Structure formats: structure tokens, C-alpha cells
PDB file of C-alpha atoms in Angstrom:
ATOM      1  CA  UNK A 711    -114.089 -28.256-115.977  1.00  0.00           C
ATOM      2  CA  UNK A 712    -113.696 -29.246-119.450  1.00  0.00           C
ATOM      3  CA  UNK A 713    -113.428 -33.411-119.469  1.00  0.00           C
ATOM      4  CA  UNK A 714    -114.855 -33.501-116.094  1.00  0.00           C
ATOM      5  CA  UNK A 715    -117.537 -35.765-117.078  1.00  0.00           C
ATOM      6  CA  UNK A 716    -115.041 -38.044-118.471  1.00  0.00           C
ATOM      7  CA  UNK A 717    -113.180 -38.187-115.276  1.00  0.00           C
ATOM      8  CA  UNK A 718    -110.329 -35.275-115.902  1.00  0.00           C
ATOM      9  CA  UNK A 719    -109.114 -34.145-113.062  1.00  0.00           C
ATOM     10  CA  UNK A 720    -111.042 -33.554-109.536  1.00  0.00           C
ATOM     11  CA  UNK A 721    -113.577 -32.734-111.781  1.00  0.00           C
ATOM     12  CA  UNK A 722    -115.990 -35.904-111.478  1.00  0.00           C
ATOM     13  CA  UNK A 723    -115.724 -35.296-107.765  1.00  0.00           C
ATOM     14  CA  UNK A 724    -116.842 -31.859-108.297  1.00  0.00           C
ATOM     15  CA  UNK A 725    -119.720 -32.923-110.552  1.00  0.00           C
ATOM     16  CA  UNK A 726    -120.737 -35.331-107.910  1.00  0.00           C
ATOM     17  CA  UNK A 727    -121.150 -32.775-105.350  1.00  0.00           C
ATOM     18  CA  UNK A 728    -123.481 -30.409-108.150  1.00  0.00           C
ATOM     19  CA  UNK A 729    -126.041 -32.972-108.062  1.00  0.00           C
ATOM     20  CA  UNK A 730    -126.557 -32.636-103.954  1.00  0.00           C
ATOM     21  CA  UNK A 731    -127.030 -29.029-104.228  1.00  0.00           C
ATOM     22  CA  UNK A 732    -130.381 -26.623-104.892  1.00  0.00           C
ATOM     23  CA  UNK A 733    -129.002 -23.852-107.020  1.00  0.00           C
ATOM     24  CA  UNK A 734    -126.108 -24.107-109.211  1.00  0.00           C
ATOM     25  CA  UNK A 735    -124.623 -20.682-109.944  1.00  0.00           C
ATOM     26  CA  UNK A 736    -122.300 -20.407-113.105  1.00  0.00           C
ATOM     27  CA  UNK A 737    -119.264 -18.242-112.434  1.00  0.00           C
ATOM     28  CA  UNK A 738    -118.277 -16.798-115.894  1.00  0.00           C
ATOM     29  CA  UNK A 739    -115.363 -14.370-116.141  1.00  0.00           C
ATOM     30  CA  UNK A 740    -116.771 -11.430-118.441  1.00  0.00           C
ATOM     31  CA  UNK A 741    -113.426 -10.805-120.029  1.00  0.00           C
ATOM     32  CA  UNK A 742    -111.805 -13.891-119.902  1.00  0.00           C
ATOM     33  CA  UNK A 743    -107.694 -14.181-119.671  1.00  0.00           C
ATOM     34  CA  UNK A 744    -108.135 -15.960-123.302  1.00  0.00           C
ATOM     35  CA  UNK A 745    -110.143 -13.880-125.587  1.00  0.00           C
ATOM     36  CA  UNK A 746    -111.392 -17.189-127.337  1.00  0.00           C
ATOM     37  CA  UNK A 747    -112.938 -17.667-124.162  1.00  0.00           C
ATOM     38  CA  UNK A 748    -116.110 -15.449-124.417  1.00  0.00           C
ATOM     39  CA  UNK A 749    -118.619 -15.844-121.656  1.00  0.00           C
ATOM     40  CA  UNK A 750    -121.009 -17.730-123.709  1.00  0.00           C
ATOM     41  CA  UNK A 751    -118.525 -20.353-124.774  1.00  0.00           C
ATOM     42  CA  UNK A 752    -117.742 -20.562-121.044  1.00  0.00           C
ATOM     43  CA  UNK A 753    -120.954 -21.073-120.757  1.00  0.00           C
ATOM     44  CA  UNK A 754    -122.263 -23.579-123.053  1.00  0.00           C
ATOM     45  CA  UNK A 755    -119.041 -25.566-122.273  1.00  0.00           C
ATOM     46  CA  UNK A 756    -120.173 -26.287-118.291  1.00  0.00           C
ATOM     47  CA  UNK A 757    -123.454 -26.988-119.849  1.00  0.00           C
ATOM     48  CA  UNK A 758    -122.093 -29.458-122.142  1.00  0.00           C
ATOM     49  CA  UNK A 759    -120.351 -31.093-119.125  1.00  0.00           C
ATOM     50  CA  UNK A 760    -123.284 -31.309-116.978  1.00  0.00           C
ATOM     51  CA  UNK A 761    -125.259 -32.324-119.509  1.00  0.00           C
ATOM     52  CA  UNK A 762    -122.800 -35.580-120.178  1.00  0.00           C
ATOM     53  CA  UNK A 763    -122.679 -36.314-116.712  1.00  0.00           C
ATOM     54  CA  UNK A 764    -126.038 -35.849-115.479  1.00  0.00           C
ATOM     55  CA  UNK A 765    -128.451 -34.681-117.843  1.00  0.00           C
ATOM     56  CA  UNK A 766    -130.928 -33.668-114.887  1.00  0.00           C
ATOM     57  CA  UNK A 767    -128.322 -30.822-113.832  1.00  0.00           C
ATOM     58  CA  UNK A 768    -129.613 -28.687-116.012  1.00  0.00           C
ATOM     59  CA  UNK A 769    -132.846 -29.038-114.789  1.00  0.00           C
ATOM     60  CA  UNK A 770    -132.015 -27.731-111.500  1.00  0.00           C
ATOM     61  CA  UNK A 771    -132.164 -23.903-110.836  1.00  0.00           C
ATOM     62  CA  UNK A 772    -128.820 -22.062-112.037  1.00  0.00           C
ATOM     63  CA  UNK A 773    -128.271 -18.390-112.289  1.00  0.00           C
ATOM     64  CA  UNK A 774    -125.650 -17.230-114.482  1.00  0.00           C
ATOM     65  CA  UNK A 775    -122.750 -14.922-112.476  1.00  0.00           C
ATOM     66  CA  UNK A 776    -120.457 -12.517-114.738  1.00  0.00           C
ATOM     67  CA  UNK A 777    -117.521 -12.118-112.383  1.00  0.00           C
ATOM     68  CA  UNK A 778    -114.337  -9.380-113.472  1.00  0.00           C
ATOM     69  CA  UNK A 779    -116.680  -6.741-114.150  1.00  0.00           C
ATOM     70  CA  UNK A 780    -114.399  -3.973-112.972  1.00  0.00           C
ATOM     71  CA  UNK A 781    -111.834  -4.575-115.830  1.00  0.00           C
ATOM     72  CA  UNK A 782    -114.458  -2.509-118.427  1.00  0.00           C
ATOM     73  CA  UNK A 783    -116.723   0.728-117.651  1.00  0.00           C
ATOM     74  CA  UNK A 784    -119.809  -0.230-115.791  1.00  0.00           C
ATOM     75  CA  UNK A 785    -121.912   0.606-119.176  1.00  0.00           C
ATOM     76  CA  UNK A 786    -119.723  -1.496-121.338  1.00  0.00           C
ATOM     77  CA  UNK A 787    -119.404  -4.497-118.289  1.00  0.00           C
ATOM     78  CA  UNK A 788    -123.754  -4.425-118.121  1.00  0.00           C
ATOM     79  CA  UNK A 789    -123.419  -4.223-122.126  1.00  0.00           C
ATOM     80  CA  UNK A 790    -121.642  -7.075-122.646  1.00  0.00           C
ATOM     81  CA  UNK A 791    -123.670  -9.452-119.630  1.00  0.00           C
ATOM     82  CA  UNK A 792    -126.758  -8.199-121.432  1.00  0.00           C
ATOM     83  CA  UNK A 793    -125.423  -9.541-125.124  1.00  0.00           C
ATOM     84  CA  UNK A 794    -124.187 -12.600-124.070  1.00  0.00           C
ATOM     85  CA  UNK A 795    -127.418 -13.017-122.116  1.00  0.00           C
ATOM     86  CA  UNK A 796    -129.492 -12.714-125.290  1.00  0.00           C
ATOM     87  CA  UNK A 797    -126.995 -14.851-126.931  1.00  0.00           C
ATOM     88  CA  UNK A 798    -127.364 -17.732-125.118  1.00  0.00           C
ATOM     89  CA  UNK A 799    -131.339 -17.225-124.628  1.00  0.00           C
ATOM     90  CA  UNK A 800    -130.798 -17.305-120.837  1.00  0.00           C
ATOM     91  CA  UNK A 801    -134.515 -17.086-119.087  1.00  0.00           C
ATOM     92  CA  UNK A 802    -132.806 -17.603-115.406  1.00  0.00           C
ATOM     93  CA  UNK A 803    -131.526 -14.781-113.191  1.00  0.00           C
ATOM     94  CA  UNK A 804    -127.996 -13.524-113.657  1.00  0.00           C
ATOM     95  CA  UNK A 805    -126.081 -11.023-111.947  1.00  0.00           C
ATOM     96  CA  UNK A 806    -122.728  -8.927-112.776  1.00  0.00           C
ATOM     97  CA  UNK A 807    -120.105  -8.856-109.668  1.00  0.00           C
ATOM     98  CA  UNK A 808    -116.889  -7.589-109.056  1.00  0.00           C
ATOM     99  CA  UNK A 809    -115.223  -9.931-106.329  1.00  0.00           C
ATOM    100  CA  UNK A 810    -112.073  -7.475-105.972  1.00  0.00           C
ATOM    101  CA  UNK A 811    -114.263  -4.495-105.648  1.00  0.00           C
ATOM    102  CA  UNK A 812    -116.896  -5.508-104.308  1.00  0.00           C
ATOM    103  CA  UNK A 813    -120.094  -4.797-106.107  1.00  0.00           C
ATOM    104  CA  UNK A 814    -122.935  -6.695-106.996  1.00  0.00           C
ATOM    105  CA  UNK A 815    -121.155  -9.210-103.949  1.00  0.00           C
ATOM    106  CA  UNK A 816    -123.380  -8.778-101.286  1.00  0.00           C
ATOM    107  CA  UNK A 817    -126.815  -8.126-103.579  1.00  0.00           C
ATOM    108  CA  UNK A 818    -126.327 -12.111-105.227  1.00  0.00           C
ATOM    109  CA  UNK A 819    -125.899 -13.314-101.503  1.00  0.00           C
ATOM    110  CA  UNK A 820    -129.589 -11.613-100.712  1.00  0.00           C
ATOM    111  CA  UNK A 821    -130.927 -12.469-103.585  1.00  0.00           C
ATOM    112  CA  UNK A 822    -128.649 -16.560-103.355  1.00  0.00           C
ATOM    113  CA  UNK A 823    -130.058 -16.711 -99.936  1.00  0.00           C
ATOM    114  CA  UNK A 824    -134.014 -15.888-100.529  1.00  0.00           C
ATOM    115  CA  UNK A 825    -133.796 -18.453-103.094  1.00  0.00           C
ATOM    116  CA  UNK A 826    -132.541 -21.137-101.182  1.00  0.00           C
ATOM    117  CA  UNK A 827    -135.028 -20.229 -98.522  1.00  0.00           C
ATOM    118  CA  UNK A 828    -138.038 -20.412-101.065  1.00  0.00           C
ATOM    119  CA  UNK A 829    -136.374 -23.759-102.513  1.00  0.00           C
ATOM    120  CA  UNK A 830    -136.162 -25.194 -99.072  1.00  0.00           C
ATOM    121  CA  UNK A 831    -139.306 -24.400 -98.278  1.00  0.00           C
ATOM    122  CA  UNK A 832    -140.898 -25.656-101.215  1.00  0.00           C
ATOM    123  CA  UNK A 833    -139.064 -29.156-100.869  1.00  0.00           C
ATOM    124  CA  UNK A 834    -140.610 -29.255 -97.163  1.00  0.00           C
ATOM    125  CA  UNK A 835    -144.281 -28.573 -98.639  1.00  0.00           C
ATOM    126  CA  UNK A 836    -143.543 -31.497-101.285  1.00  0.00           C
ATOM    127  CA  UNK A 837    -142.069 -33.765 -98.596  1.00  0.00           C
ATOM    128  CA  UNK A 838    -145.716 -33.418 -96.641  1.00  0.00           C
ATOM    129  CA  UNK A 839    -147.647 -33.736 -99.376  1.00  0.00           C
ATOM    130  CA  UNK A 840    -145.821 -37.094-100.153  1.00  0.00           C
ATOM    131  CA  UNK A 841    -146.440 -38.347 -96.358  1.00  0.00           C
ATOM    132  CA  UNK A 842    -149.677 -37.219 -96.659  1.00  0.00           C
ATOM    133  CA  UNK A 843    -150.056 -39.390 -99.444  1.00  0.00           C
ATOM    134  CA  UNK A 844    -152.367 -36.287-100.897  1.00  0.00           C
ATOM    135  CA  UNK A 845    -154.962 -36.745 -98.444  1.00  0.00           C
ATOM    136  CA  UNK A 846    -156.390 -33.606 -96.938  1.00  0.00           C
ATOM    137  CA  UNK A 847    -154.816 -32.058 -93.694  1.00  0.00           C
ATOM    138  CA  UNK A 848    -156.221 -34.406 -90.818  1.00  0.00           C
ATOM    139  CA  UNK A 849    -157.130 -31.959 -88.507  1.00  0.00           C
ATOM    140  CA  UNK A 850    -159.037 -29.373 -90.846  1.00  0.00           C
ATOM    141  CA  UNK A 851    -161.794 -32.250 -91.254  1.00  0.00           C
ATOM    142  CA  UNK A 852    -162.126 -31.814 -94.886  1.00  0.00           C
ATOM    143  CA  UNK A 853    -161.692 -34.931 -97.604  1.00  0.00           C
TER     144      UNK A 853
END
């Protein structure tokens, strides 16, 4: 998506929808088609796009997703997730998948969906604390 902030593209459209979502996940090939490509330059390039669109993008919750990871040995796949990981300083979750086989597929959908069911959740508990102006809860009596 480089340029995307600057219009290139469908990108801006793209960026657009980002800020209506909950959890951003970043899709990062592990061994990119173009070596110069590394998965933290992937990386720190969306950042650098979301940041120059909407700065409060990276703000929002966003789990870092190393896709391709049947194209090295599962040790050296986890290896280099884990370095580029500590690279980048990255505090979030991340996962390692392989879309054509299959693995690590179905565990980021559990784990995808409790989020967004803790995130919703949360956002209902700050919408009634907002109606309730933070007054106590009416019907327990208390101040």
C-alpha cells in the first residue's frame, strides 16, 4: 500500500475502511518474493502509511500475521517471526500461518474472534458508562 496515504491507487479507499474497524491485523509475507522486502520493512512501511493518513491507526489494536511460513522448516519459519519480532520491538500478539497448508489458520481465527468479542464488549461497557454520565447504576441504590 505504499503511497496509499497520498491517494495511489484504491489505496485511500482501503485506508478509509481501517479506521471503521477494531483490530487491524498486518499480513506480512515471511519470505517475501523480493528479498529487499524483509518482514520488518514490510512492516514499518504500512506503519508509515497509516501513520500519514491517520496517525490514530496505530493506536488501535493490530497483531502482526507472518503468512508463507511453509516455504522454510518450521524451526527456521518460528526463527525468523521471532527475529523480526525483536527487531521491530513488537509488544502486540503475532502469529505464523500457512494459508496453503493450513496451519496456524484456524488458531488466529479463535484467538481474532475472542478479541473482537472482548473489544466489543468493552466498547458496550464504555457506551453505558457515557449514558450514564458516570452516575452509579440506578437500580443498585448506591451514589
Amino acid at each position: 500500500i505504499e503511497g496509499a496515504a497520498e491517494g495511489t491507487g484504491l489505496g485511500i479507499q482501503f485506508l478509509k475502511h481501517l479506521q471503521r474497524t477494531r483490530l487491524l491485523l498486518h499480513l506480512v509475507d515471511l519470505v517475501p518474493l523480493v528479498p529487499e522486502e524483509d518482514p520488518v520493512t514490510q512492516v514499518r512501511l504500512l506503519e508509515n502509511e497509516l501513520e500519514k493518513f491517520d496517525p490514530g491507526l496505530l493506536h488501535k489494536p493490530r497483531w502482526l500475521v507472518f503468512t508463507k511460513a511453509d516455504l522454510l522448516p518450521a524451526e527456521e519459519a518460528r526463527e525468523r517471526a521471532a527475529e523480526a519480532v525483536a527487531e521491530l520491538g513488537w509488544s502486540a500478539p503475532w502469529s505464523l500461518i500457512s494459508a496453503a497448508m493450513k496451519t496456524g489458520t484456524a488458531e488466529l481465527m479463535k484467538r481474532v474472534s475472542g478479541e473482537l468479542d472482548r473489544l466489543v464488549a468493552e466498547a458496550a461497557e464504555d457506551l453505558d458508562e457515557t449514558r450514564d454520565g458516570g452516575r452509579a447504576d440506578p437500580e443498585s441504590g448506591a451514589p
